[in-house]
XYZ file of C-alpha atoms in Angstrom:
519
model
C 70.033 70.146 -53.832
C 73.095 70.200 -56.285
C 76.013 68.042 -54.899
C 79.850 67.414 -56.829
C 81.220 63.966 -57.130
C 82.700 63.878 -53.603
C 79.335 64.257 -51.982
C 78.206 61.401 -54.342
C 80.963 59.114 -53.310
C 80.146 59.902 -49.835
C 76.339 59.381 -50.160
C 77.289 55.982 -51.695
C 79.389 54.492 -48.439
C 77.027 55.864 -46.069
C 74.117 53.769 -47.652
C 76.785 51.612 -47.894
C 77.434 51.242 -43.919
C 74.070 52.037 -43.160
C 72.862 48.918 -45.089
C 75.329 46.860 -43.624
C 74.628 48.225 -40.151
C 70.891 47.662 -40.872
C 71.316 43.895 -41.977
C 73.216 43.343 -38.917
C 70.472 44.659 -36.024
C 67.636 42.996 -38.502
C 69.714 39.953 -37.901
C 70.399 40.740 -34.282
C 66.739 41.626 -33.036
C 65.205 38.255 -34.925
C 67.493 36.480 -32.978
C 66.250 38.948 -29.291
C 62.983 38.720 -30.064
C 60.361 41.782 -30.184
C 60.687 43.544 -26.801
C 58.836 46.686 -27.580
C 55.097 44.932 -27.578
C 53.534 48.228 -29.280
C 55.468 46.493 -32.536
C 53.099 43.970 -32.290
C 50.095 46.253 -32.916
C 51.767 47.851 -35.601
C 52.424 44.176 -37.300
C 48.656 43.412 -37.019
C 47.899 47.258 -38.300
C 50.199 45.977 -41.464
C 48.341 42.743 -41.935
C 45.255 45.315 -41.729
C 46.714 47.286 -44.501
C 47.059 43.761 -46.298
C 43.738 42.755 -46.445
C 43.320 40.558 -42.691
C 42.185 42.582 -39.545
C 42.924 40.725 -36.430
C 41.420 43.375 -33.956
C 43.247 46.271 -35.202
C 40.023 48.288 -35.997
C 40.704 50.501 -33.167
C 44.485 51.187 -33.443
C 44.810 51.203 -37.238
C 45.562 55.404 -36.885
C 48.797 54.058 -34.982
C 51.554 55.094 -37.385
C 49.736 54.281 -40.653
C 52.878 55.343 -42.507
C 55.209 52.620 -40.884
C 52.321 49.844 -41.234
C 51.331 50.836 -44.866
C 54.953 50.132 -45.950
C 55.561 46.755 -43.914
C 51.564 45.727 -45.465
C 53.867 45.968 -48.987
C 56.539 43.757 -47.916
C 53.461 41.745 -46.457
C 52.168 41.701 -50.256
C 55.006 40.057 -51.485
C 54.060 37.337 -49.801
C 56.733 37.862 -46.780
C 54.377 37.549 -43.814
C 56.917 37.721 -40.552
C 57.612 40.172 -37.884
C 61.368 41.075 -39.707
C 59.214 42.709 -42.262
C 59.101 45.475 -39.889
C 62.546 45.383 -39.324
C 63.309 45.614 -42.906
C 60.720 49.198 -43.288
C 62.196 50.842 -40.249
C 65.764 49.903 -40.863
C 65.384 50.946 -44.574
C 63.764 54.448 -43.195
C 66.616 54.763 -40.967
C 69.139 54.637 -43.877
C 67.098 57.368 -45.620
C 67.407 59.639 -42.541
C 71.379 58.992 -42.704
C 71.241 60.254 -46.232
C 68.808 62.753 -45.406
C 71.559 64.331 -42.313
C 74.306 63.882 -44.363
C 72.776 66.604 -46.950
C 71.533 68.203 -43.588
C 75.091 68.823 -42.064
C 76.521 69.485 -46.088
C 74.520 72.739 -45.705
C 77.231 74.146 -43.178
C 79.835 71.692 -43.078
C 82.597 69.644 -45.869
C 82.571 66.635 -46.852
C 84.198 65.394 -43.787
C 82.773 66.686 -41.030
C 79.535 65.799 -43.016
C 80.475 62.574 -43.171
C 81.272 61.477 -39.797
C 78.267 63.831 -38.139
C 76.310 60.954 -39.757
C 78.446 58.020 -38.506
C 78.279 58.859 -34.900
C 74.293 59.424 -35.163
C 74.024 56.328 -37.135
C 75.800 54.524 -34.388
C 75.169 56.633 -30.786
C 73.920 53.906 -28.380
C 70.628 54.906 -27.935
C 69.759 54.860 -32.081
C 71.686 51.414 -31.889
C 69.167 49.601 -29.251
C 66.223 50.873 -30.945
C 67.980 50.799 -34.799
C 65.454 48.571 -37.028
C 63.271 47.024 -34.588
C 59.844 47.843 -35.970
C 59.782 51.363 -33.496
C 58.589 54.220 -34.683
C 61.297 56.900 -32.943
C 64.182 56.456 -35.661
C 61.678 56.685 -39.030
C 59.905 59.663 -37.463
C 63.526 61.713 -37.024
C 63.996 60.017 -40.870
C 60.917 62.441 -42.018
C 62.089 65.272 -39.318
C 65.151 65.988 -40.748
C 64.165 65.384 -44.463
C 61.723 68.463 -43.797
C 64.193 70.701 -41.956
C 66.691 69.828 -45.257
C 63.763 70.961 -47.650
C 62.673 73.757 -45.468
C 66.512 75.475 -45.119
C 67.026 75.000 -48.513
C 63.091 76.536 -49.564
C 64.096 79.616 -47.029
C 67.363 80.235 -48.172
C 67.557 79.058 -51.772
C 64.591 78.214 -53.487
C 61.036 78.284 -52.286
C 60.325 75.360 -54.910
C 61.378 73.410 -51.716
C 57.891 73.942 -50.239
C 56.138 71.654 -52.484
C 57.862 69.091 -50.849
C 58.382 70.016 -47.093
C 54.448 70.396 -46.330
C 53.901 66.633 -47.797
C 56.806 65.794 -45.379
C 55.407 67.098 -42.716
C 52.485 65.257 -43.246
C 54.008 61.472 -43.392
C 55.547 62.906 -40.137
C 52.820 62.997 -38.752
C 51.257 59.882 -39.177
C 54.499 58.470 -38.392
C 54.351 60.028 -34.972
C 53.145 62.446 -33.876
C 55.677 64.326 -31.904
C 57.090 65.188 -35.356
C 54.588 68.077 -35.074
C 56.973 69.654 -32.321
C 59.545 70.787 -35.196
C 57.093 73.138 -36.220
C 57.795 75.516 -33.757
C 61.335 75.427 -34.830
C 60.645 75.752 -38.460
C 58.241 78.396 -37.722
C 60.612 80.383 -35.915
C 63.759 79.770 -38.432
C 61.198 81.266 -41.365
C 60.428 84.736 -39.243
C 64.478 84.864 -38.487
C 65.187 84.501 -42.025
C 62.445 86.168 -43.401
C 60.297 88.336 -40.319
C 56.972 87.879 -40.665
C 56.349 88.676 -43.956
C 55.905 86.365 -46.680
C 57.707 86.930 -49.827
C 55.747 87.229 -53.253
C 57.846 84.484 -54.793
C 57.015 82.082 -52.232
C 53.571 82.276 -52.468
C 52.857 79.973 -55.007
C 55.082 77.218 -53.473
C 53.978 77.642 -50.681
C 50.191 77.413 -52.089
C 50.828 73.911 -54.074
C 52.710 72.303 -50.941
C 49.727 73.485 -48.553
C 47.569 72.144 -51.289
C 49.598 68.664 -51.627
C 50.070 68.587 -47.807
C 46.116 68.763 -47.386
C 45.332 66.481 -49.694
C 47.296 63.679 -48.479
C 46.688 63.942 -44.826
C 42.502 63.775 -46.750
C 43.524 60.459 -47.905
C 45.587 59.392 -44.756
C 43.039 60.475 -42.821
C 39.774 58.904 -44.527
C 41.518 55.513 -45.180
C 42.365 55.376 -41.589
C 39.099 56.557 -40.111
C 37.165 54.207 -42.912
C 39.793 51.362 -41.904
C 38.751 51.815 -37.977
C 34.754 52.497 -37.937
C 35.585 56.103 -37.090
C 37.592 55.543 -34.297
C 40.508 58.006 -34.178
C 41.964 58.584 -30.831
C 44.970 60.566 -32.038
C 43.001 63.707 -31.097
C 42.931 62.664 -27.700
C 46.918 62.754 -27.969
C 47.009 65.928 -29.724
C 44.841 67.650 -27.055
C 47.027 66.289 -24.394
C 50.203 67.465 -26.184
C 48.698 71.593 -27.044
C 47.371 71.178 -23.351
C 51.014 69.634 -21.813
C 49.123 67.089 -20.227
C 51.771 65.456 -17.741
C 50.828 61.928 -18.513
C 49.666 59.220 -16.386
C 50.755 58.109 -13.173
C 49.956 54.396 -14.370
C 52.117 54.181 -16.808
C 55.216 51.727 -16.069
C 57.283 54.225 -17.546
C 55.891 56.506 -14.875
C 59.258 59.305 -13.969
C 58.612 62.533 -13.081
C 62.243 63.610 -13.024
C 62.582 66.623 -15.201
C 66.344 65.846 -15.441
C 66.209 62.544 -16.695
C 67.035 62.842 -20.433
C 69.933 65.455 -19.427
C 71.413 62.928 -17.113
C 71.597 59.783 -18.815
C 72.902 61.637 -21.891
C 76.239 60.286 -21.437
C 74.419 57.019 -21.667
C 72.646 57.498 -24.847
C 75.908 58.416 -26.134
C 78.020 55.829 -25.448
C 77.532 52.479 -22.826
C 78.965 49.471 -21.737
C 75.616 47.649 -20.222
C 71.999 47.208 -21.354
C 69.573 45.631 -19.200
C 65.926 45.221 -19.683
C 64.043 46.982 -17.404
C 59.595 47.046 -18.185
C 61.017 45.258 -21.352
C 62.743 48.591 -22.353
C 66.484 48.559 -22.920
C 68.393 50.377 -20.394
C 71.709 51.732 -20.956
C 74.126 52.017 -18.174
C 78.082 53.019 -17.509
C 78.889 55.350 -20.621
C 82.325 54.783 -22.016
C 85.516 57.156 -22.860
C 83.373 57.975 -26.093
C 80.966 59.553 -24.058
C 83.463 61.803 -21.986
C 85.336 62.158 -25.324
C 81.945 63.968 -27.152
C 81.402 66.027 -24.129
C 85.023 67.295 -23.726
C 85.177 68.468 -27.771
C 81.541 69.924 -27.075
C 83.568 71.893 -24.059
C 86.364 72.783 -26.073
C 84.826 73.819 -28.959
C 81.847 76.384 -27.029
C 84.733 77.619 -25.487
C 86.531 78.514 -28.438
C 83.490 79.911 -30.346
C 82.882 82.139 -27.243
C 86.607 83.326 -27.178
C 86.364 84.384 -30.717
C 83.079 85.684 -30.908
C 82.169 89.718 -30.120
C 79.005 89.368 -27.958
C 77.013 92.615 -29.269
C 74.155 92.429 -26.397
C 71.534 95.263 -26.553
C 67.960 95.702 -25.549
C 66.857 93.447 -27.938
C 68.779 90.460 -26.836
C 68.405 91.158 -23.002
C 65.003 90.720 -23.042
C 65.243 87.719 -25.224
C 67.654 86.100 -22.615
C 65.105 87.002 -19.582
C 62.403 85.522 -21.371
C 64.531 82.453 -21.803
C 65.286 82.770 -18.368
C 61.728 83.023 -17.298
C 60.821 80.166 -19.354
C 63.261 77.790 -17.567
C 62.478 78.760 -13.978
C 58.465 78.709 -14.153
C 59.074 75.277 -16.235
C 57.396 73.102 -13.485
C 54.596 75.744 -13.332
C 52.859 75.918 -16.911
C 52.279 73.058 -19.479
C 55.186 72.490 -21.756
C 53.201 74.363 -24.497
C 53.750 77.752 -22.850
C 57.198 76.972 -22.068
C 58.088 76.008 -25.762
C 55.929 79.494 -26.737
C 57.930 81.368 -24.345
C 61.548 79.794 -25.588
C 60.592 80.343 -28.926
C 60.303 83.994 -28.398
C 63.166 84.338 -26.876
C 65.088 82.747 -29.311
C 63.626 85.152 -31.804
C 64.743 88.199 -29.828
C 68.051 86.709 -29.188
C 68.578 85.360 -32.734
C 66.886 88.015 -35.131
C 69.894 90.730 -35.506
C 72.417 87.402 -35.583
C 74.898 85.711 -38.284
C 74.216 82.631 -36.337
C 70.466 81.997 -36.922
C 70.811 78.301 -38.118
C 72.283 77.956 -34.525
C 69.255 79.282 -33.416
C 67.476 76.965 -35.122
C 69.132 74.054 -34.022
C 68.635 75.211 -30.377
C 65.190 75.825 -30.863
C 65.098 71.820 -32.146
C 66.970 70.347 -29.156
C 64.496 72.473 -26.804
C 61.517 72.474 -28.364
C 61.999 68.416 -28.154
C 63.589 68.813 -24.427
C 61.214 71.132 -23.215
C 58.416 68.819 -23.824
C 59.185 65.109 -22.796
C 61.216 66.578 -20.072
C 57.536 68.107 -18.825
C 55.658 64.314 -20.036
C 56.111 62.596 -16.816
C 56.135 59.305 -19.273
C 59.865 58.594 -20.048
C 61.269 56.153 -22.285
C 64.377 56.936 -23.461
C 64.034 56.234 -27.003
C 61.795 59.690 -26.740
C 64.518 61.808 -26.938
C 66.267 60.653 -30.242
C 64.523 63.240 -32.308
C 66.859 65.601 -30.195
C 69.988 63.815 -31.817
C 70.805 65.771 -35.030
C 70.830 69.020 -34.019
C 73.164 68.039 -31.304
C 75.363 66.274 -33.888
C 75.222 69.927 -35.359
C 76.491 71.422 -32.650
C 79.318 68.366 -31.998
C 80.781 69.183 -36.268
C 80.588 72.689 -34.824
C 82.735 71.998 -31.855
C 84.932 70.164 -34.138
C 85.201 72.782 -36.735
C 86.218 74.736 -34.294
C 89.359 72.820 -32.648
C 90.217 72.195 -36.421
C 90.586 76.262 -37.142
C 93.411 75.937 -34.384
C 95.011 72.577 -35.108
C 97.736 71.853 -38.409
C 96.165 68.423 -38.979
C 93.000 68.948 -39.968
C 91.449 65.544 -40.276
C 92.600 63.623 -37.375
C 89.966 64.263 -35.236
C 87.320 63.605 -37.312
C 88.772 60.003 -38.571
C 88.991 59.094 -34.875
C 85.402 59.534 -33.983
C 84.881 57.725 -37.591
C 86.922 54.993 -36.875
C 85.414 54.665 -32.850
C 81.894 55.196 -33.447
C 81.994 52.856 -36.217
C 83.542 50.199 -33.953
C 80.481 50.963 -31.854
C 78.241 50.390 -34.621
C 79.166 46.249 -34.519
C 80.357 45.846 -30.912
C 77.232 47.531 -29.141
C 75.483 44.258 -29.559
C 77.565 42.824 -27.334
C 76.692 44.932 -24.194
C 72.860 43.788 -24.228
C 72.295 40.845 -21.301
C 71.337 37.471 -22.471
C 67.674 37.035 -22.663
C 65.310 34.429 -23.890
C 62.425 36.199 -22.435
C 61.435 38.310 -25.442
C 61.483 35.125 -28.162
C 59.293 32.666 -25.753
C 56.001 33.903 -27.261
C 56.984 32.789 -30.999
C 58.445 29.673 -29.369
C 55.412 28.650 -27.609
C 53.154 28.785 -30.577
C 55.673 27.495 -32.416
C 55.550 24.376 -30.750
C 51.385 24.634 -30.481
C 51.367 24.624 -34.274
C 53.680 22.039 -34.377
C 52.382 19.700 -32.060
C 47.830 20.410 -32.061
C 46.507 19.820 -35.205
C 43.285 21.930 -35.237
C 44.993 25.247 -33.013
C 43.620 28.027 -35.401
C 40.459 26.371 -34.901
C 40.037 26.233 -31.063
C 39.955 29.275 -28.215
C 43.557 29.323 -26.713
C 43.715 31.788 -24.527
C 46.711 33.811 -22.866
C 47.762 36.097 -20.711
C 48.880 38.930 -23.186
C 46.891 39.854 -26.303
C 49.762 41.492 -28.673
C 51.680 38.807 -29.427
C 49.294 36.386 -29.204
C 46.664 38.002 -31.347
C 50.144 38.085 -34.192
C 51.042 34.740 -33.638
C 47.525 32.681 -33.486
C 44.797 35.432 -34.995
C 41.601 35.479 -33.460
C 40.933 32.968 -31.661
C 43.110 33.940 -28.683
C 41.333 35.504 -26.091
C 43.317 37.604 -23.324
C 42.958 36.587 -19.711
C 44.670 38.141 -17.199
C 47.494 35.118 -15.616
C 46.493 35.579 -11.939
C 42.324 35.521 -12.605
C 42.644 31.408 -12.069
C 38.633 31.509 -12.035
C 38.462 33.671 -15.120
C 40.233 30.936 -16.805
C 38.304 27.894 -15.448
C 35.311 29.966 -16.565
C 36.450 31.044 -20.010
C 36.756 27.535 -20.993
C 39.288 28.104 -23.195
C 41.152 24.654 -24.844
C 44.624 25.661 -23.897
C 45.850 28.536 -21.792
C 49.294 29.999 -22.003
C 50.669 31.732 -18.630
C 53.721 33.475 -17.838
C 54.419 32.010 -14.718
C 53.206 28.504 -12.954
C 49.246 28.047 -12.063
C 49.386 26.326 -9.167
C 45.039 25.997 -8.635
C 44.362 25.940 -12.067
C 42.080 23.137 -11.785
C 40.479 20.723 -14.593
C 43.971 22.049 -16.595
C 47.287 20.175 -17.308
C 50.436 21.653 -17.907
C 51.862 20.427 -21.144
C 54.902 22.404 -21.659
C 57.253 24.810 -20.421
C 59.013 26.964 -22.706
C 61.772 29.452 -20.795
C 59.091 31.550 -18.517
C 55.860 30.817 -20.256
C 53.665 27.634 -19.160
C 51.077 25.630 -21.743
C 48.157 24.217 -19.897
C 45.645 21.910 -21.875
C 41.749 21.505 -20.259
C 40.637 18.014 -19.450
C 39.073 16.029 -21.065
């Protein structure tokens, strides 16, 4: 992991911008308000990790990793839903640093450089950069266990002591980090066949060892922490198995193509609307058509300098491949990434170009799978992101080998992407919807002197059960008997009760509606 001055100088800015970039979404999603509710359970898991459980028995195995860290901030006596912003925004400049050493593997300085500007700043990173989701820190431990794994395959198996840990934090940071493994599996038996080389052993021995250990300690703490409640396996048995999903989900989309075709989108965009409190990105710009055109340019010049030396061995790999895409509707994604995966390793095992491979591999193995989950939210497919940034330096390495002025190119996406970076904010529609819930109780703590003492009920547990603690009980807004009955003090709906008798409205904050019982 040996880097001159010049990388130094370049780690420096990039924590540099990253920080900056960081401060500025913290700022910018206080202001918007939490609109991905699941944050909400991982604030109460933190305040769980901090010594207060507020009903988070039975989710505390929910990203343990992210909560543990926002519990520290928590310790310090900071008790406030940015504290979440601060841990993932401060794991997202890690995983700049992290793809920065990444891309230094194969490209300079340069290229390096702005391969980690335009992920730092595509669109789809930006609306979900340091908002207390889990997508952006679990890519931060993703690529921080490809760097260690490359460089413990190719250099210096030392490298496994810390890549199995990795993998582990991973983990319980989401779980969907587990789909590198493929990958990583299949870029050791390229490198290395199947046989495991004496000198690796013992690395490989103490990381298995470390890796164990800590997922012991994860583990117990979180299984002590919820009564024995786990339902992660649930999700890993759905994931081996390539359940589809359910059908009840509001995220509900069984198009297989949807990640492919809003990738222009995700790139770049103009316009994002909230749509099931998700941020939707719409009308990509000229940045967009300008990262697909080098992507063109540069396959085709790789291709046009490239002697294709296709025998048996590579033929069959391509069929299987082949196979793999057409009967993708008809197996679980699994199979599919099993089948891709062994066609990669026919294609790739006699070729220079095996960290290609790899990075293929990634992008599928990624693709392959929430393409199949017919639950889509876009934020799923960021983990897909670096490799494709690999593939972009390639592109541009490339067009440089037949261009005089080397650096032009690369200072332009630089200079765009970073322009991105502050102006994105801009695209998002004006909303109050998404801050109401801390301005209601706000203005009940403000204005009823014994709140924390009395039941006030509402119509949506998560941010309720954050904002008052216990004594909020969730009833749904349109059971008007359920909420005579409850006999709740107050009652907090999101839209008007129009026969909720023996109750008084008592304020209206944006869409939300306090009603106070009588008498």
């Amino acid at each position: 992991m040996n880097f001159n001055i010049t990388d130094k100088k370049e780690i420096i800015l990039i924590t540099l911008i990253s920080s900056i970039l960081v401060a500025y979404y913290i700022n910018f999603n206080n202001n918007l308000g939490i609109y991905c509710s699941d944050v909400y359970v991982y604030l109460l898991n933190a305040l769980y990790f901090a010594g207060t459980n507020i009903h988070s028995t039975k989710s505390i195995y929910l990203s343990p990793v992210v909560c543990f860290l926002t519990s520290l901030i928590f310790d310090l006596g900071y008790v406030d839903k940015v504290a979440i912003f601060i841990s993932t925004g401060i794991l997202a400049i890690i995983g700049n640093i992290g793809l920065y050493l990444l891309l230094r593997l194969r490209f300079n300085n340069l290229l390096s450089f702005t391969g980690t500007i335009i992920y730092t700043t595509l669109a789809l990173n930006l609306a979900w950069l340091a908002n207390g989701s889990l997508d952006i820190p679990a890519v931060t431990f993703t690529i921080w266990a490809v760097y260690f794994a490359i460089l413990a395959i190719k250099k210096n198996p030392k490298y496994y002591i810390a890549l199995f840990p990795l993998l582990v934090i991973g983990f319980f940071t989401r779980y969907t980090v587990g789909l590198i493994l493929p990958p990583l599996f299949l870029y050791y038996v390229l490198e290395n066949s199947f046989k495991i080389k004496r000198e690796e052993i013992k690395f490989i021995a103490i990381g298995l060892i470390m890796a164990i250990l800590l997922f012991a300690i994860i583990f117990s703490t979180i299984n002590y922490m919820g009564n024995g409640f786990i339902a992660f396996d649930g999700l890993l048995s759905s994931g081996v198995s390539g359940n589809l999903g359910s059908t009840h989900d509001n995220s509900y989309n069984p198009d297989l193509g949807y990640y492919l075709v809003n990738m222009g989108n995700f790139i770049s965009s103009s316009n994002t609307t909230f749509v099931a409190k998700t941020p939707s990105l719409a009308n990509p710009t000229i940045l967009s058509g300008l990262v697909f055109l080098i992507l063109i340019i540069g396959a085709a010049l790789w291709v046009r300098r490239t002697n294709f030396d296709i025998n048996k061995t590579k033929t069959a790999g391509i069929i299987i491949c082949l196979i793999a895409l057409v009967t993708f509707t008809q197996f679980s994604s699994t199979i599919t990434i099993i089948l891709t995966m062994i066609g990669l390793f026919l294609i790739g095992k006699d070729s220079k170009y095996k960290m290609a491979i790899f990075m293929l591999a990634w992008i599928l193995s990624y693709f392959i799978f929430q393409s199949y989950y017919i639950v889509k939210v876009n934020r799923y497919i960021i983990p897909t992101f670096p490799p494709l940034i690999y593939f972009l330096m390639v592109s541009i390495d490339e067009i440089n080998a037949k261009i005089n002025r080397k650096n032009i190119l690369p200072i332009i996406l630089i200079v765009l992407f970073l322009i991105q970076g502050f102006a994105f904010t801009y695209t998002f529609e004006q909303t109050d919807e998404f801050n109401s819930p801390e301005l209601m109780t706000n203005y009940i703590k403000e204005n009823i002197d014994n709140w924390s003492e009395i039941q006030i009920g509402n119509y949506n547990i998560r941010p309720y059960y954050w904002y008052l603690g216990l004594n909020s009980p969730g009833i749904e807004s349109g059971n008007t008997q359920k909420i005579i009955d409850s006999n709740v003090s107050y009652y907090i709906s999101n839209h008007p009760q129009k026969n909720l008798t023996n109750y008084t409205e008592i304020k209206n904050i944006n869409d939300l509606y306090l009603y106070k019982r009588n008498g």
